[in-house]
CSV table of C-alpha atoms in Angstrom, one decimal:
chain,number,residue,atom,x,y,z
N,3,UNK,CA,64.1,114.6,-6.7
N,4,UNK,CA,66.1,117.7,-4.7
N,5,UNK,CA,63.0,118.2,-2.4
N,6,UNK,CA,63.1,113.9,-1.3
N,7,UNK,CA,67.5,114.2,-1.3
N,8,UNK,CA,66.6,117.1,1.3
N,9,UNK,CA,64.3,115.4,3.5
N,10,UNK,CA,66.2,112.3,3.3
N,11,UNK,CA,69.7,114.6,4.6
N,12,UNK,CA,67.2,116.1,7.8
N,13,UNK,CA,66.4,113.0,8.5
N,14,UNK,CA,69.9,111.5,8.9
N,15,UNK,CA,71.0,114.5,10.3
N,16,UNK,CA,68.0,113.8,13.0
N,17,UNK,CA,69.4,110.4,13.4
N,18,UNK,CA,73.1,111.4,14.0
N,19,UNK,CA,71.7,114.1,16.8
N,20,UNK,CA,70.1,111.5,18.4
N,21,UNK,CA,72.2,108.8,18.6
N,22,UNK,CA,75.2,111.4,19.9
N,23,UNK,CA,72.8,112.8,22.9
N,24,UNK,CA,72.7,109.0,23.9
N,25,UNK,CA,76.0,108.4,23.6
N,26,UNK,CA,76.3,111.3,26.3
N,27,UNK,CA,74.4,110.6,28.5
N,28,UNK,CA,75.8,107.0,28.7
N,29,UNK,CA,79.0,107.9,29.5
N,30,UNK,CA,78.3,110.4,32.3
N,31,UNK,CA,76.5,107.9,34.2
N,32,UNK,CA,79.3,105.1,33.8
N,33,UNK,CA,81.2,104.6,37.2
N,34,UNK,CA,84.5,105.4,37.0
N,35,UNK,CA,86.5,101.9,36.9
N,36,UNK,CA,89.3,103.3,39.4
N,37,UNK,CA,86.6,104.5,41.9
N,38,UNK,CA,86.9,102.6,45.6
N,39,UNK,CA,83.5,102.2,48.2
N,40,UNK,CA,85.3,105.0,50.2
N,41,UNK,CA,86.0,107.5,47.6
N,42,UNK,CA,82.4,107.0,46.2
N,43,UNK,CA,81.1,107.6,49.5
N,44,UNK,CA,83.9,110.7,50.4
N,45,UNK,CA,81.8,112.6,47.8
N,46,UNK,CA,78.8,112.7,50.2
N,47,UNK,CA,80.7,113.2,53.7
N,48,UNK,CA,80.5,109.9,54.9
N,49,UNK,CA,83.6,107.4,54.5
N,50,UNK,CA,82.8,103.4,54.5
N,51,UNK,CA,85.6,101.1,55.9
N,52,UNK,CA,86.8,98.8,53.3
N,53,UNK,CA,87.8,95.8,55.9
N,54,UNK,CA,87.0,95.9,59.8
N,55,UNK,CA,90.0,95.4,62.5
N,56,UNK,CA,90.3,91.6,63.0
N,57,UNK,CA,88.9,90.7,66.8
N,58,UNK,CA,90.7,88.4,69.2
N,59,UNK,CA,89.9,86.4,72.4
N,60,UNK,CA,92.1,87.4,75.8
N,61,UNK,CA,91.5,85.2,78.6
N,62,UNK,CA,92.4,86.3,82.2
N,63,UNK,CA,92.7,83.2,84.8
N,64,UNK,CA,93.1,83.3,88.3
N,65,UNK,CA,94.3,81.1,90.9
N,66,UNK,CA,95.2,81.2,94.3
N,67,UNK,CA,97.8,78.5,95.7
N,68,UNK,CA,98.7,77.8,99.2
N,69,UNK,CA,100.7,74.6,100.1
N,70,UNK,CA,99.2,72.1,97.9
N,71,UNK,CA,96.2,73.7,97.3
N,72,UNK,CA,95.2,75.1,94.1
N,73,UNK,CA,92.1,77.2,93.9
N,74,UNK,CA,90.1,79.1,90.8
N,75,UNK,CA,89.3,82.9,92.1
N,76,UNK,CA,85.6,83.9,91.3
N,77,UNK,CA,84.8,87.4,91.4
N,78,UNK,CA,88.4,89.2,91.0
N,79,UNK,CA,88.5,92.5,88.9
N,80,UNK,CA,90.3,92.1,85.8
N,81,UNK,CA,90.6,95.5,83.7
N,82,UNK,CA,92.3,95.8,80.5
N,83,UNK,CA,92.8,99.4,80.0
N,84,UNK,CA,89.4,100.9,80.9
N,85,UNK,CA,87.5,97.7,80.3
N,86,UNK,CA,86.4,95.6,83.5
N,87,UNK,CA,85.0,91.8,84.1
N,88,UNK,CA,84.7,90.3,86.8
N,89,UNK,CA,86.4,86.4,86.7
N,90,UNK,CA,83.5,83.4,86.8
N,91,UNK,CA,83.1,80.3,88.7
N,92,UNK,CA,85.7,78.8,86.7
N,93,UNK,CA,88.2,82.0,87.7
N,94,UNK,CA,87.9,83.4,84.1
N,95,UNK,CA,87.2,86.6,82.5
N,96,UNK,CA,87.2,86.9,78.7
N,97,UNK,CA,87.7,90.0,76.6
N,98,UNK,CA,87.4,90.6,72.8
N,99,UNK,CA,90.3,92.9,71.5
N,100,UNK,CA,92.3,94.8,68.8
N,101,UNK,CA,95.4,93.8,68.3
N,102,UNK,CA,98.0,96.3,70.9
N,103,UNK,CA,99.0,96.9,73.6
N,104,UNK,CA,97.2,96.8,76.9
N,105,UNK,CA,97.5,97.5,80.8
N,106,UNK,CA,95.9,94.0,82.4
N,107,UNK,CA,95.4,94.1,86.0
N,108,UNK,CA,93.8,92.0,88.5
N,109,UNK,CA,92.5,92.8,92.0
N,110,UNK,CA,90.6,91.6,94.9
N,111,UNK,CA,87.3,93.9,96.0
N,112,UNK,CA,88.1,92.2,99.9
N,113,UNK,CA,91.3,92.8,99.8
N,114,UNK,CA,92.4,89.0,99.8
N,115,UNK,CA,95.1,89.2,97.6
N,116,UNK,CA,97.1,92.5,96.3
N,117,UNK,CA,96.5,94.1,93.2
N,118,UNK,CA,98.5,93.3,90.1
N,119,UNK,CA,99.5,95.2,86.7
N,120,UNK,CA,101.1,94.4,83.7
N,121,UNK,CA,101.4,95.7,80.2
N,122,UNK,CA,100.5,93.0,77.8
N,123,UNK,CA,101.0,92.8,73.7
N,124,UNK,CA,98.0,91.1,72.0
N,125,UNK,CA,98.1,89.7,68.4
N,126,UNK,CA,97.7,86.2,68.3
N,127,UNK,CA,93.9,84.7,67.8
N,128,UNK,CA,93.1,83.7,71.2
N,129,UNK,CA,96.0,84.7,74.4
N,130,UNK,CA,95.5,83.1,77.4
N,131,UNK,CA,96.9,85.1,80.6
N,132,UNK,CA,97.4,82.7,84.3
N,133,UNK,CA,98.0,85.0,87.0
N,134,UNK,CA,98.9,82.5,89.8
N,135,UNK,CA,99.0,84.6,93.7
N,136,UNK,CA,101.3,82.1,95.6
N,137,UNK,CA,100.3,82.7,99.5
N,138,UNK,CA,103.3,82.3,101.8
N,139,UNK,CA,103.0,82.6,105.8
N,140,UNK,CA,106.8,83.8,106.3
N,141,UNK,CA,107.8,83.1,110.1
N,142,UNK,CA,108.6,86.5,112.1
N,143,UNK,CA,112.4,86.6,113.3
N,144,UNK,CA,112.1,89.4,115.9
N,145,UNK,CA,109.7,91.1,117.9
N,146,UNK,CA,109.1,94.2,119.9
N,147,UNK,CA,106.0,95.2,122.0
N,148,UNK,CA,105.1,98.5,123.2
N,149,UNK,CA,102.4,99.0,125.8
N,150,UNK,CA,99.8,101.3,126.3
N,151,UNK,CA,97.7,100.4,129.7
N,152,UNK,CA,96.0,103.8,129.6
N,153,UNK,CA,94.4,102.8,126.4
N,154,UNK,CA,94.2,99.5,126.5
N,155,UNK,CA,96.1,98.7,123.3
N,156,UNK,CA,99.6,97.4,122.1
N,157,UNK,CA,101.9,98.4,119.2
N,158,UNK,CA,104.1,95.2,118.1
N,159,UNK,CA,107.0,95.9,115.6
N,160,UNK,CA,107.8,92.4,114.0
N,161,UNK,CA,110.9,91.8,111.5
N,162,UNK,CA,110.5,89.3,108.4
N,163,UNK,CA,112.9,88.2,106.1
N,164,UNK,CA,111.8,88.5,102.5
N,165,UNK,CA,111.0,86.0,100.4
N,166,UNK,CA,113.1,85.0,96.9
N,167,UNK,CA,110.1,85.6,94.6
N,168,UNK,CA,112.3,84.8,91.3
N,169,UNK,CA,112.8,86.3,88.0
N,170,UNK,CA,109.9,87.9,86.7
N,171,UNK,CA,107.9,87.7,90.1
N,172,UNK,CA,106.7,89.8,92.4
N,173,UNK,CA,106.5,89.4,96.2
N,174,UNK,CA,103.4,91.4,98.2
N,175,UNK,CA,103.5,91.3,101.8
N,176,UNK,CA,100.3,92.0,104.5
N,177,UNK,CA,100.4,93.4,107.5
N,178,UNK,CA,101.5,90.9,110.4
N,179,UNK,CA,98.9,87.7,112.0
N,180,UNK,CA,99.4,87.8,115.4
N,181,UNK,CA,98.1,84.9,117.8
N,182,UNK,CA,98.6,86.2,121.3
N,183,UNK,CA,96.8,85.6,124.7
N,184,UNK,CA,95.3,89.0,126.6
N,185,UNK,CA,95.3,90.3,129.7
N,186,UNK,CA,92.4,88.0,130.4
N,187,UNK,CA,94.0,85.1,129.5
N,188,UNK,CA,91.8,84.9,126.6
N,189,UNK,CA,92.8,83.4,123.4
N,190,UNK,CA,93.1,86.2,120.1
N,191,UNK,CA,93.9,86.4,116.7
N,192,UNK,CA,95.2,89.9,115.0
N,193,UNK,CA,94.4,89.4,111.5
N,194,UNK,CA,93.3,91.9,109.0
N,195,UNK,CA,93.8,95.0,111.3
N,196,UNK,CA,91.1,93.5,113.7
N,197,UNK,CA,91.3,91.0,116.5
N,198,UNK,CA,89.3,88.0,116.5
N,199,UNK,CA,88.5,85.1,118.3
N,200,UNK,CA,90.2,81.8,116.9
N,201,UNK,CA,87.0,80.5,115.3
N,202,UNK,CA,86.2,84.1,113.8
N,203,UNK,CA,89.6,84.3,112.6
N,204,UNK,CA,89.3,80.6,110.6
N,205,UNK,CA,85.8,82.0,108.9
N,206,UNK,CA,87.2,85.3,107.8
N,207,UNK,CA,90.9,84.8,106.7
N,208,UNK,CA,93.6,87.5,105.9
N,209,UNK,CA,92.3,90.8,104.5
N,210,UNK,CA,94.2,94.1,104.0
N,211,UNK,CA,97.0,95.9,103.0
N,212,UNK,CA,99.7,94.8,101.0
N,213,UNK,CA,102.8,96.7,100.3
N,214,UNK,CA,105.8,95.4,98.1
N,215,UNK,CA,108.5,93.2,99.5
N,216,UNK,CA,111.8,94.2,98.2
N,217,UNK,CA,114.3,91.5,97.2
N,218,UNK,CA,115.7,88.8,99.4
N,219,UNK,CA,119.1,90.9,99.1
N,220,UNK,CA,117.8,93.4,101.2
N,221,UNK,CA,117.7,94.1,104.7
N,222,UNK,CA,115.0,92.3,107.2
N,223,UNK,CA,112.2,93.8,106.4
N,224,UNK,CA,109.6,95.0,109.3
N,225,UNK,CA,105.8,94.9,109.8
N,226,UNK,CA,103.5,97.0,112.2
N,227,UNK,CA,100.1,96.2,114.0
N,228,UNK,CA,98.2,98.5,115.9
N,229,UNK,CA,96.1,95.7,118.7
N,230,UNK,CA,93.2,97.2,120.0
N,231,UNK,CA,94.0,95.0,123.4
N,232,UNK,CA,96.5,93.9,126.0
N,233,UNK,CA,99.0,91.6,124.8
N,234,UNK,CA,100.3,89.5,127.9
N,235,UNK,CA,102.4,87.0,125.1
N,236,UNK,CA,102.3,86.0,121.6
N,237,UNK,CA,102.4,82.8,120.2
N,238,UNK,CA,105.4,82.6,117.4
N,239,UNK,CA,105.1,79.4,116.1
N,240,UNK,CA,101.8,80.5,114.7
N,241,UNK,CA,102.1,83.9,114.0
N,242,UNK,CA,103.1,84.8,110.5
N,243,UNK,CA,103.5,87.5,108.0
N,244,UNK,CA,101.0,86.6,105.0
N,245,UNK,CA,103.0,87.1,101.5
N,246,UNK,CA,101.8,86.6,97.7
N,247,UNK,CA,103.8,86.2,95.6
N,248,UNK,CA,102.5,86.8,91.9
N,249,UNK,CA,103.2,84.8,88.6
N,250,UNK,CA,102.0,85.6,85.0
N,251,UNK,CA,102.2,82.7,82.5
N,252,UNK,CA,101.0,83.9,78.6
N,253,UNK,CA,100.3,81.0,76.0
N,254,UNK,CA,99.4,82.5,72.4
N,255,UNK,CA,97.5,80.2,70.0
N,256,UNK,CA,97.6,81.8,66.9
């Protein structure tokens, strides 16, 4: 009877073992319940986001107005920060952003209107920038010619009074347009920094430089153009200094 009680004890002693070693090794493979995706995945050098950065839309538009008419732009440069696009048929370039804070700006690549920057805060879903350039042709108020028969060329100093852009605008003007009649006789347009014919001067339109035009409380302002020709007499009621004047409008939709 001894000899079957001792058998009987190894035997539930064997059991007990057992059952404890899988006990063990249970609980060192249980996840820990506080344990995020990150932290798990710290332990190997690598860390997992837990949510991604919420995306929005930023439209650009651009328009070009002169008089009564109303143009889209196609092919301005719109950069946001060091992103570019270049604006469609429609005058639109889209972006998809993090919320912040951004530089926007919009150029030409001809030079047909100046170049324009603003910093920009972006959280609602979709933002929608208009950048409107307003072309003005400001009448010249004075004029003064200089000469040069040895080279064939005339330097004509013109004054301009500036333009009231308005709050939050910005006035841009280009170098003077000159109509003037040469030595010849011969009909001319100054436009751009070149001289023309009138019917070149109709297919190519203003493009150059553009500086900024201060506020209508300043002094006249003055403009300079270097003419590659004789100018026997200008024609004022059609010569003009071309000015822009820029407007942003921002609608959120959130």
């Amino acid at each position: 009877m001894l000899a079957v009680s001792d058998t009987r004890l190894n035997n539930l002693i064997l059991l007990l073992l057992l059952i404890l070693m899988l006990v063990s090794f249970s609980f060192f493979n249980i996840t820990p319940p506080f344990s995020s995706p990150s932290m798990a995945s710290g332990l190997f050098g690598e860390e997992i986001p837990t949510a991604e950065a919420p995306v929005l839309v930023f439209r650009v538009i651009v328009e070009k107005i002169h008089g009564d008419v109303v143009e889209r732009v196609s092919g301005a440069v719109v950069r946001v920060d060091e992103l570019l696009r270049r604006t469609n048929e429609r005058g639109v370039a889209q972006f998809l952003l993090t919320p912040g804070t951004y530089r926007v700006s919009v150029s030409s690549p001809d030079g047909r209107f100046p170049t324009w920057s603003e910093a920009l805060q972006l959280t609602a879903d979709q933002t929608d920038m208009r950048i409107k350039y307003v072309e003005y042709r400001q009448r010249i108020a004075s004029i003064d010619i200089t000469i040069d028969s040895l080279n064939g060329s005339s330097t004509i100093l013109v004054g301009f009074e500036p333009i009231d852009a308005g709050p939050n605008r910005i006035a841009y003007a280009g170098l003077p347009v000159i109509v003037f009649y040469n030595e010849d006789f011969e009909r001319r347009v100054f436009i751009g920094g070149r001289v023309y014919s009138p019917a070149e001067a109709d297919e190519v339109g203003y493009s150059g430089v553009f500086t900024f035009s201060h506020p209508v409380a300043q002094a006249r302002e003055a403009g300079i153009a270097y003419i590659n020709d004789i100018v026997s007499a200008i024609v004022v009621s059609e010569s003009y200094i071309p000015i822009f004047v820029v407007e942003a409008t921002v609608v959120e939709m959130r």
